[in-house]
GROMACS .gro file of C-alpha atoms in nm:
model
  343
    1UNK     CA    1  -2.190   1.481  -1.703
    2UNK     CA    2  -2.372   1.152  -1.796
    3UNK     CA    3  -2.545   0.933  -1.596
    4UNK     CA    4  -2.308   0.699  -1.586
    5UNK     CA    5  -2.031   0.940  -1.425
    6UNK     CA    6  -1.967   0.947  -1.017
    7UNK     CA    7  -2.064   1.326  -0.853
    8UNK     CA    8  -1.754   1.507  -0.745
    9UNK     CA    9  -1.671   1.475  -0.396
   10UNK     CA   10  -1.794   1.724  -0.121
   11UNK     CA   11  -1.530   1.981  -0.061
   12UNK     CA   12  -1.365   1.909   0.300
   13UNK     CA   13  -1.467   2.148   0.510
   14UNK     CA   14  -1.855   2.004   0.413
   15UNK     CA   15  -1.775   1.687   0.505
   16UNK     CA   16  -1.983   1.513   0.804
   17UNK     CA   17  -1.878   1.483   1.125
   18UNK     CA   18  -1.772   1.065   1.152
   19UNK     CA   19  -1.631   0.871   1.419
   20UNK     CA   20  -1.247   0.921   1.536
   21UNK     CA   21  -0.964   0.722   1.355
   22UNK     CA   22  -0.801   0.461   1.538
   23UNK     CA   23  -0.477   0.519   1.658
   24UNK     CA   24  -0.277   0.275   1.837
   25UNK     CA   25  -0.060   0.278   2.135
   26UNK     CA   26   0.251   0.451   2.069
   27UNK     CA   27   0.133   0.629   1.729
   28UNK     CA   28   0.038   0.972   1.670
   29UNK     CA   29  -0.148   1.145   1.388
   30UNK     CA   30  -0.115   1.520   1.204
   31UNK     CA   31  -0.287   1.628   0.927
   32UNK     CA   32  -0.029   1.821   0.682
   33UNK     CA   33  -0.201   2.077   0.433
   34UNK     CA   34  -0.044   2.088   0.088
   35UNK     CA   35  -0.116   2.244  -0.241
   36UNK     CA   36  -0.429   2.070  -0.365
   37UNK     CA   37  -0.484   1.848  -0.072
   38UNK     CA   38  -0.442   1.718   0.305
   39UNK     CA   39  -0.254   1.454   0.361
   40UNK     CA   40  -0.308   1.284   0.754
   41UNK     CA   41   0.027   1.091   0.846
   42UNK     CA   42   0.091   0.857   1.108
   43UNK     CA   43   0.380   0.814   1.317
   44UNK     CA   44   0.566   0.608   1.464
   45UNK     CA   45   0.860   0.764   1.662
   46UNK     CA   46   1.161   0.554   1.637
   47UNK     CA   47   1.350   0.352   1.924
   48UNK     CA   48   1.673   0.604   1.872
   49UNK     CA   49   1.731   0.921   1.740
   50UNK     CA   50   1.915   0.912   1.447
   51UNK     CA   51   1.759   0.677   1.227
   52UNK     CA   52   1.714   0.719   0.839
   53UNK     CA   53   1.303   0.788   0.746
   54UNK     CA   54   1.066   0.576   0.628
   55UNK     CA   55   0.751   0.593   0.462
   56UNK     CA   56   0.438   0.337   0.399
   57UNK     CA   57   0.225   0.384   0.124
   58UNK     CA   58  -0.117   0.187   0.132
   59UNK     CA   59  -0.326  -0.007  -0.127
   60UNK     CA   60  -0.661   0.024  -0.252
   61UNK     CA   61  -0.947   0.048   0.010
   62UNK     CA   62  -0.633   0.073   0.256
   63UNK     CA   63  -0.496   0.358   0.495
   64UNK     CA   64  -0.174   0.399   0.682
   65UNK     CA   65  -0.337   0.127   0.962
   66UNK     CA   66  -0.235  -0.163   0.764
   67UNK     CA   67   0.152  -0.107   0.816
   68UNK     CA   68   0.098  -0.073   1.207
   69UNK     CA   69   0.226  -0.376   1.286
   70UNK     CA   70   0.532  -0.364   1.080
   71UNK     CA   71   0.590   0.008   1.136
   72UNK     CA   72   0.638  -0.136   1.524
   73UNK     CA   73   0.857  -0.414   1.433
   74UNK     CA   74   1.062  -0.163   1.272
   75UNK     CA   75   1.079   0.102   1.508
   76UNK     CA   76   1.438  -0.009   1.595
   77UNK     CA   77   1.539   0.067   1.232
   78UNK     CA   78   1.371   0.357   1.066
   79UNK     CA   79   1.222   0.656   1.159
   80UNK     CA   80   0.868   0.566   1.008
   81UNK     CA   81   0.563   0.753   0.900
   82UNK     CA   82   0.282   0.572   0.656
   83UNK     CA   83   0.028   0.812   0.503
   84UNK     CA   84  -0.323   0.831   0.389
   85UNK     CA   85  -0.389   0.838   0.003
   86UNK     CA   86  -0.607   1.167  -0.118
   87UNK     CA   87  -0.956   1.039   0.024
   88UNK     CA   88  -0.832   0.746   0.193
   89UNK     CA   89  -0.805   0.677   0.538
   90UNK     CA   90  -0.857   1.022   0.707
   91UNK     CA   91  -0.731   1.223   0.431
   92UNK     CA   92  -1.044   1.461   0.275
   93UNK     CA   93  -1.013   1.403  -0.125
   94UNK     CA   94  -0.778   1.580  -0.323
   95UNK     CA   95  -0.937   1.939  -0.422
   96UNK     CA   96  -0.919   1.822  -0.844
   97UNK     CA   97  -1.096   1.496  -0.803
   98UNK     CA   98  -0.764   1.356  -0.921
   99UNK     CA   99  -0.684   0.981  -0.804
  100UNK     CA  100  -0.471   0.835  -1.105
  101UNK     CA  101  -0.162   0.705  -1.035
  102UNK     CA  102   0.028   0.999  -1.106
  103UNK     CA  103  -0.177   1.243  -0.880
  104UNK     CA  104  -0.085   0.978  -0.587
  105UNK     CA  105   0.224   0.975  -0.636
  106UNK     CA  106   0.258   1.352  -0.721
  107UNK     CA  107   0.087   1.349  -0.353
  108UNK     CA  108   0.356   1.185  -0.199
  109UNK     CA  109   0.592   1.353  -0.348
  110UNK     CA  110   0.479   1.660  -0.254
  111UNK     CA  111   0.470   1.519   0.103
  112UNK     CA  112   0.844   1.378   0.062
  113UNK     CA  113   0.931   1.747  -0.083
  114UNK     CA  114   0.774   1.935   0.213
  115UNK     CA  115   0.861   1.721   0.520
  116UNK     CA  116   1.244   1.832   0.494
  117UNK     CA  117   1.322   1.438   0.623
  118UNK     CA  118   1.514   1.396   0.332
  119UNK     CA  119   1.542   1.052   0.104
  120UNK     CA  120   1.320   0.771   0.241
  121UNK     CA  121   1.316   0.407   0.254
  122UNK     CA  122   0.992   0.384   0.051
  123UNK     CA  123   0.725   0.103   0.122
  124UNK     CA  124   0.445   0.031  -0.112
  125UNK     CA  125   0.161  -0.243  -0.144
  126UNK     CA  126  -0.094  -0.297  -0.377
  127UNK     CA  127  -0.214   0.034  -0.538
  128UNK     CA  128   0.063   0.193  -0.368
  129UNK     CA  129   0.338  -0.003  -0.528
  130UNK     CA  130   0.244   0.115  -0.836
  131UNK     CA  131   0.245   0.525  -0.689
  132UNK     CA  132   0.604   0.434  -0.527
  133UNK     CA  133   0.748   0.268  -0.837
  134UNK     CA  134   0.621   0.581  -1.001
  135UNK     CA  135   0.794   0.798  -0.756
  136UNK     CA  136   1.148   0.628  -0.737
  137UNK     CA  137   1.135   0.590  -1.105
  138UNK     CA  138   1.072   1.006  -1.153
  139UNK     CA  139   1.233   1.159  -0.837
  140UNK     CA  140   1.553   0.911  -0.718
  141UNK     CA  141   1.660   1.170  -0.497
  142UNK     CA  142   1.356   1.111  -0.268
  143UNK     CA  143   1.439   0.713  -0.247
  144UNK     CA  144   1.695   0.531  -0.030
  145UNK     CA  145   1.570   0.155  -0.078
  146UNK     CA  146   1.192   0.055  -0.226
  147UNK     CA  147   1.011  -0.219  -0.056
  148UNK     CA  148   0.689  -0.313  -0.210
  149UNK     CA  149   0.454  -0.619  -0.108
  150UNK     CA  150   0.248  -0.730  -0.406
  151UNK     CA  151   0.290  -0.417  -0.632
  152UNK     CA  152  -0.032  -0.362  -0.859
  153UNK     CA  153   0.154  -0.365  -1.194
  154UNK     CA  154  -0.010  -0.451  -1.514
  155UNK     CA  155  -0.074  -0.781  -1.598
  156UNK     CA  156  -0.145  -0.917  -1.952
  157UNK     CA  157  -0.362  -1.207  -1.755
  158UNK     CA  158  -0.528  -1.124  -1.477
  159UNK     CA  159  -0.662  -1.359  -1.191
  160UNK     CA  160  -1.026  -1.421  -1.197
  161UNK     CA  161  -1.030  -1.376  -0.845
  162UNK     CA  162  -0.937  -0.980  -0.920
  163UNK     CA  163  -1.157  -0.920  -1.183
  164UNK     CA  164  -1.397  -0.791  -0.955
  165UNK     CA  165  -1.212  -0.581  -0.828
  166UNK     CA  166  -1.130  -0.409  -1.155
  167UNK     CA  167  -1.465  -0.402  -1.259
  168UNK     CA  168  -1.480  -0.093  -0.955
  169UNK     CA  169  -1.324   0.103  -1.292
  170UNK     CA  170  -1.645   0.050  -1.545
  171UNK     CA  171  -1.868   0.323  -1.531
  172UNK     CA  172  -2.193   0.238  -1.341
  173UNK     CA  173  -2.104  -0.118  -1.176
  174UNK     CA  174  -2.026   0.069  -0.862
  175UNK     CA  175  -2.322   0.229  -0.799
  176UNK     CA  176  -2.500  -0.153  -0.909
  177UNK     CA  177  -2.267  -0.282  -0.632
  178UNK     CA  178  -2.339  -0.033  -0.360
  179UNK     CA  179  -2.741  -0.103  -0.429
  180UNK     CA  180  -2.640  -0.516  -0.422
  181UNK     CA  181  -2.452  -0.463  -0.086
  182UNK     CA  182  -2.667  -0.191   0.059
  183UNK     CA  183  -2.770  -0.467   0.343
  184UNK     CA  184  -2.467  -0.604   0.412
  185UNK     CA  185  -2.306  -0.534   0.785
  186UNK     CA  186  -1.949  -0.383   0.823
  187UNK     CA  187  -1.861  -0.695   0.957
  188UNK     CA  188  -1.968  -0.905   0.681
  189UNK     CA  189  -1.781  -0.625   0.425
  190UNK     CA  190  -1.436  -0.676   0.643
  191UNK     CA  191  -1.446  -1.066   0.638
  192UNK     CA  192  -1.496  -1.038   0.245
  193UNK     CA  193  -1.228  -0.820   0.259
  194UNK     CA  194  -0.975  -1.015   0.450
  195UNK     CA  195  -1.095  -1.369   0.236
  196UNK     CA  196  -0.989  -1.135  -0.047
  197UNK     CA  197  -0.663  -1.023   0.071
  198UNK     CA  198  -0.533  -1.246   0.324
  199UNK     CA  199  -0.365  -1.592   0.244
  200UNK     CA  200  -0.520  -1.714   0.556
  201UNK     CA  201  -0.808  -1.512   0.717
  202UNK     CA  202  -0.727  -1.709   1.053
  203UNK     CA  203  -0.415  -1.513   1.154
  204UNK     CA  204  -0.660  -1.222   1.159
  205UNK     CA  205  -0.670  -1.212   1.534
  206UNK     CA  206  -0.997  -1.133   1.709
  207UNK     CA  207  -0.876  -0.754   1.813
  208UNK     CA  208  -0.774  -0.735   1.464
  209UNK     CA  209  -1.121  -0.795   1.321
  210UNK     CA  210  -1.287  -0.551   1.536
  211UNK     CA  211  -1.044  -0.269   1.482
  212UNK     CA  212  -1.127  -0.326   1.116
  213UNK     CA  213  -1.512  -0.318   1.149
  214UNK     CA  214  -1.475  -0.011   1.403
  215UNK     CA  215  -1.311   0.126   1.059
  216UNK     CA  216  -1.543   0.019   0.819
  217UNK     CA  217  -1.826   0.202   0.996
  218UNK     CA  218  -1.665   0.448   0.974
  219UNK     CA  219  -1.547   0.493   0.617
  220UNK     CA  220  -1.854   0.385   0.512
  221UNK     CA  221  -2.035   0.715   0.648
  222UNK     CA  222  -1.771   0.893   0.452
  223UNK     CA  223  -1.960   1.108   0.125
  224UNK     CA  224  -1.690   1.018  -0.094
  225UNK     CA  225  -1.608   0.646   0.013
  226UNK     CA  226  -1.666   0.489  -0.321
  227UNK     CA  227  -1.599   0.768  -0.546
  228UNK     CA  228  -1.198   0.798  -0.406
  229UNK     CA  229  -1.208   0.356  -0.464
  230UNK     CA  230  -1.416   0.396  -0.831
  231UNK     CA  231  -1.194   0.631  -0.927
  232UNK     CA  232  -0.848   0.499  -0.802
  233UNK     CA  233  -0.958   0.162  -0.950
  234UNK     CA  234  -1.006   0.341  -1.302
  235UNK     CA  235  -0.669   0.546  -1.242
  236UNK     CA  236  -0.500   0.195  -1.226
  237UNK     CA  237  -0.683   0.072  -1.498
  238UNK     CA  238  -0.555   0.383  -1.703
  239UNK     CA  239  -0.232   0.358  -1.582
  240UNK     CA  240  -0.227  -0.029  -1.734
  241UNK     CA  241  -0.257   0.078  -2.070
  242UNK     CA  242   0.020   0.354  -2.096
  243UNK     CA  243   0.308   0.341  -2.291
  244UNK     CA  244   0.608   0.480  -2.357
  245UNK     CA  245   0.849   0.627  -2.034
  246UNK     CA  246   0.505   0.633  -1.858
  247UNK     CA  247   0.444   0.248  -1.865
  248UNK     CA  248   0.495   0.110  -1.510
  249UNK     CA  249   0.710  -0.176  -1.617
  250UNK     CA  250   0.964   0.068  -1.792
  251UNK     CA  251   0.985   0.261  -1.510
  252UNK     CA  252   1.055  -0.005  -1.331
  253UNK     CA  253   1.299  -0.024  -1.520
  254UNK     CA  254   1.449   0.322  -1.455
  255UNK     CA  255   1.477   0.253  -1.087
  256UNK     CA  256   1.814   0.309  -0.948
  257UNK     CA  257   1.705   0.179  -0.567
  258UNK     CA  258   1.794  -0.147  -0.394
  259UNK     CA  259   1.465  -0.241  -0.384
  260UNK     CA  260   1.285  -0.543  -0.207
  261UNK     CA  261   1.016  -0.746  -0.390
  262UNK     CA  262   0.751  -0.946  -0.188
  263UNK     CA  263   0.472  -1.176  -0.331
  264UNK     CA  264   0.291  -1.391  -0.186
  265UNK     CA  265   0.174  -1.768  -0.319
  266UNK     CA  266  -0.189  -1.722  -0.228
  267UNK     CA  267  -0.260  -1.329  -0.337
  268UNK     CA  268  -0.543  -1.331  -0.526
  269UNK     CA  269  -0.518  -0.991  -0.660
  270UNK     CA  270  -0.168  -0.959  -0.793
  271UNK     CA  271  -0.045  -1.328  -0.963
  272UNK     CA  272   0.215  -1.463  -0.766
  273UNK     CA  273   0.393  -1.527  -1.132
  274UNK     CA  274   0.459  -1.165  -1.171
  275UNK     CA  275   0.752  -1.184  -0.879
  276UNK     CA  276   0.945  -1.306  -1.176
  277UNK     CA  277   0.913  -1.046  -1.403
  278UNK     CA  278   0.928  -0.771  -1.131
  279UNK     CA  279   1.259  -0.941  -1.017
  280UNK     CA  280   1.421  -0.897  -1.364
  281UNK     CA  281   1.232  -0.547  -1.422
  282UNK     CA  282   1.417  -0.362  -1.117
  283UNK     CA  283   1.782  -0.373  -1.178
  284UNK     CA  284   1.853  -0.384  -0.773
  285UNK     CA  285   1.659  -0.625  -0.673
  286UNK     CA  286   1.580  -0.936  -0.383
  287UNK     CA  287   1.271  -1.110  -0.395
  288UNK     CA  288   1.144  -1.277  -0.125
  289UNK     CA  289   0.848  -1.497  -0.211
  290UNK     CA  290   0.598  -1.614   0.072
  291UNK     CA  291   0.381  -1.912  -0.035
  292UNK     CA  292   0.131  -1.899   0.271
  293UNK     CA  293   0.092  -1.521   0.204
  294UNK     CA  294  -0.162  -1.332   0.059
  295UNK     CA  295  -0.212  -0.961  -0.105
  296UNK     CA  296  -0.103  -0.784   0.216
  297UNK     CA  297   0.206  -0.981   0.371
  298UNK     CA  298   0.303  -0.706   0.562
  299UNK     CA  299  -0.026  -0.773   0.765
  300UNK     CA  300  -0.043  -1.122   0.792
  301UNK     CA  301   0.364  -1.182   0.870
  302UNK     CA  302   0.519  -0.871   0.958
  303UNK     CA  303   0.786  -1.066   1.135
  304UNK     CA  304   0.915  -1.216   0.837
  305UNK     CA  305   0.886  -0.841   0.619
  306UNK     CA  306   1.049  -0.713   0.870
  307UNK     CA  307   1.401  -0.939   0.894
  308UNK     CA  308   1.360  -0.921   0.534
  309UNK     CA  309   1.400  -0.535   0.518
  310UNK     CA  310   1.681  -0.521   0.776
  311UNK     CA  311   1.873  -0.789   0.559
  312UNK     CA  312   1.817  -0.508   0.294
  313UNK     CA  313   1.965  -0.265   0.515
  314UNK     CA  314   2.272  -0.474   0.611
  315UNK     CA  315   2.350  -0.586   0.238
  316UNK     CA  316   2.352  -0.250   0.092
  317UNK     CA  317   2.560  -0.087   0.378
  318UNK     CA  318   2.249   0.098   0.592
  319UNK     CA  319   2.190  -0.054   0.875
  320UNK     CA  320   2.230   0.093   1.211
  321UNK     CA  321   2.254  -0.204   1.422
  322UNK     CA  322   2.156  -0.533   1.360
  323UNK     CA  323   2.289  -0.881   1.380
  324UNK     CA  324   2.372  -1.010   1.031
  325UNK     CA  325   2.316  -1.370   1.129
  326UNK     CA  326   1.936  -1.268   1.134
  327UNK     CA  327   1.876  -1.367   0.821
  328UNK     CA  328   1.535  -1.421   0.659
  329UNK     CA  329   1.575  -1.776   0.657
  330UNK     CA  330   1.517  -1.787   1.021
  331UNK     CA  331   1.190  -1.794   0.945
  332UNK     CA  332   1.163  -2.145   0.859
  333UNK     CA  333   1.171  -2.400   0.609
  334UNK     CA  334   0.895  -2.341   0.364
  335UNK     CA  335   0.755  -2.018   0.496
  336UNK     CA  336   0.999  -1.805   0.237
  337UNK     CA  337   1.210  -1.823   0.003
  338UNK     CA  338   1.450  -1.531  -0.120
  339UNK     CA  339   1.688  -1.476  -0.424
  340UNK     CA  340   1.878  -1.150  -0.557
  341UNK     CA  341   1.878  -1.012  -0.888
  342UNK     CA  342   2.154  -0.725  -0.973
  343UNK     CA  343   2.188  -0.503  -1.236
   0.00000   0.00000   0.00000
């Protein structure tokens, strides 16, 4: 191994002892053991029994926290449950050392496979609209409608503002970057963070900011923190430059699911001109574009996400109760704007 190469993770059961992940009111966690890995999944029960299952896929440097809010404001709707990525959130890393695109989303699949909840509505952002666009595109079975909120598909130009970000895949800059930001506080890391991926780090509400530090702390104690983001950065990098029936955009392509496109105006990770291409990519699609938003809408208005996903549900024939006059246009002259693309 050279020098320039990260250590393999600690297996789990060496892992260190770290602070409790937070679980708020009305959710529940499990850890669910699969072949190659552990998987923790949280849970939100649903308002009724009888509703169809859901399940939230994260981004990079994310866990199943960031769709809290609009796993609550959906409760009515699905039966939800957003998991933690291989070495992500509170799941240990995946026994290979495996964090490419396909491995993620041969993760959730395996999850999807094993859970015996049948076909999904499938959320992704970031990072994990890349594994879910993988995983309707390979198992349509699994897939009742794809949402995905800023989907981290290649680019031929990326944003300056996200070059950093990529660099996390060049051997060596990580551990440069760890040794430049060794004195930095948790708190300073999650308001970098949020200036990063929020459109407007003010609707970050005080509670909000603390939770996130609280979190912070504790990843950071975590063995194999930066090796499961180094090495999920490179995955993504890889899985840019693929080709063929692997290429992301082609299996976009190959997605038979009405499937729900958000971007936001002021993302400065994924370029807000890619909601264009993605719109013409999926053959089934609605794309709702957001110009106040940033990389993670689903955080910063999960109000608006969510009327947009139930007008999903009542235009392709799945909803189980809601009023068809809420449209997403309720939410107000220039807040969103939506249009629909079909195959």
């Amino acid at each position: 191994m050279s020098s320039t190469e990260l250590p393999s993770a600690p297996a789990a059961s060496a892992l260190p002892k770290v602070a409790t992940v937070r679980v708020a009111e009305g959710e529940r966690l499990r850890s669910v053991g699969l072949p190659g890995i552990t998987l923790t999944v949280r849970a939100r029960p649903p308002a009724r029994e009888g509703l169809a299952p859901a399940l939230y896929v994260h981004g990079l440097g994310g866990s199943s926290q960031n769709w809290s809010a609009l796993m609550q404001q959906l409760e009515g709707e699905v039966d939800g449950e957003a998991v933690d990525l291989p070495g992500f959130g509170d799941s240990p890393p995946p026994d290979d050392g495996d964090y490419s695109i396909t491995a993620h989303a041969r993760a959730v699949i395996r999850y999807l496979d094993s859970s015996g909840r049948g076909s999904v509505h499938l959320f992704g952002n970031s990072l994990g609209g890349a594994v879910t666009t993988r995983v309707a595109a390979v198992r349509p079975d699994l897939v009742r409608t794809l949402t995905l909120v800023s989907p981290a598909l290649p680019e031929i130009r990326v944003q300056r503002t996200a070059v950093p970000t990529g660099l996390l895949a060049v051997p060596g800059v990580t551990a440069l970057f760890t040794r430049f930001t060794r004195g930095w506080t948790a708190e300073q890391r999650v308001r970098g963070v949020m200036h990063l991926c929020y459109g407007d780090p003010g609707r970050a509400t005080p509670e909000g900011i603390r939770n996130a530090v609280e979190e912070m702390e504790r990843r950071l104690q975590l063995p194999y923190f930066w090796d499961a983001m180094t090495r999920s950065a490179r995955g993504l990098v890889n899985a840019y430059t693929l080709g063929g029936q692997h290429a992301l955009w082609r299996q976009a392509e190959r997605v038979l699911a009405p499937t729900l496109l958000i971007y936001g105006g002021r993302d400065q990770l994924v370029g807000y001109r890619m909601s264009r291409r993605a719109a013409h990519s999926f053959r089934d699609s609605r794309l709702l574009t957001l110009p106040d938003a940033g990389h993670v809408a689903m955080m910063e208005y999960p109000g608006i996400v969510a009327r947009a996903f139930r007008e999903l549900l009542v235009e392709t024939g799945q909803s189980p109760a809601v009023n068809p006059r809420e449209r997403v246009s309720a939410a107000g002259p220039g807040d969103a704007a939506s249009e629909k693309s079909g195959s």
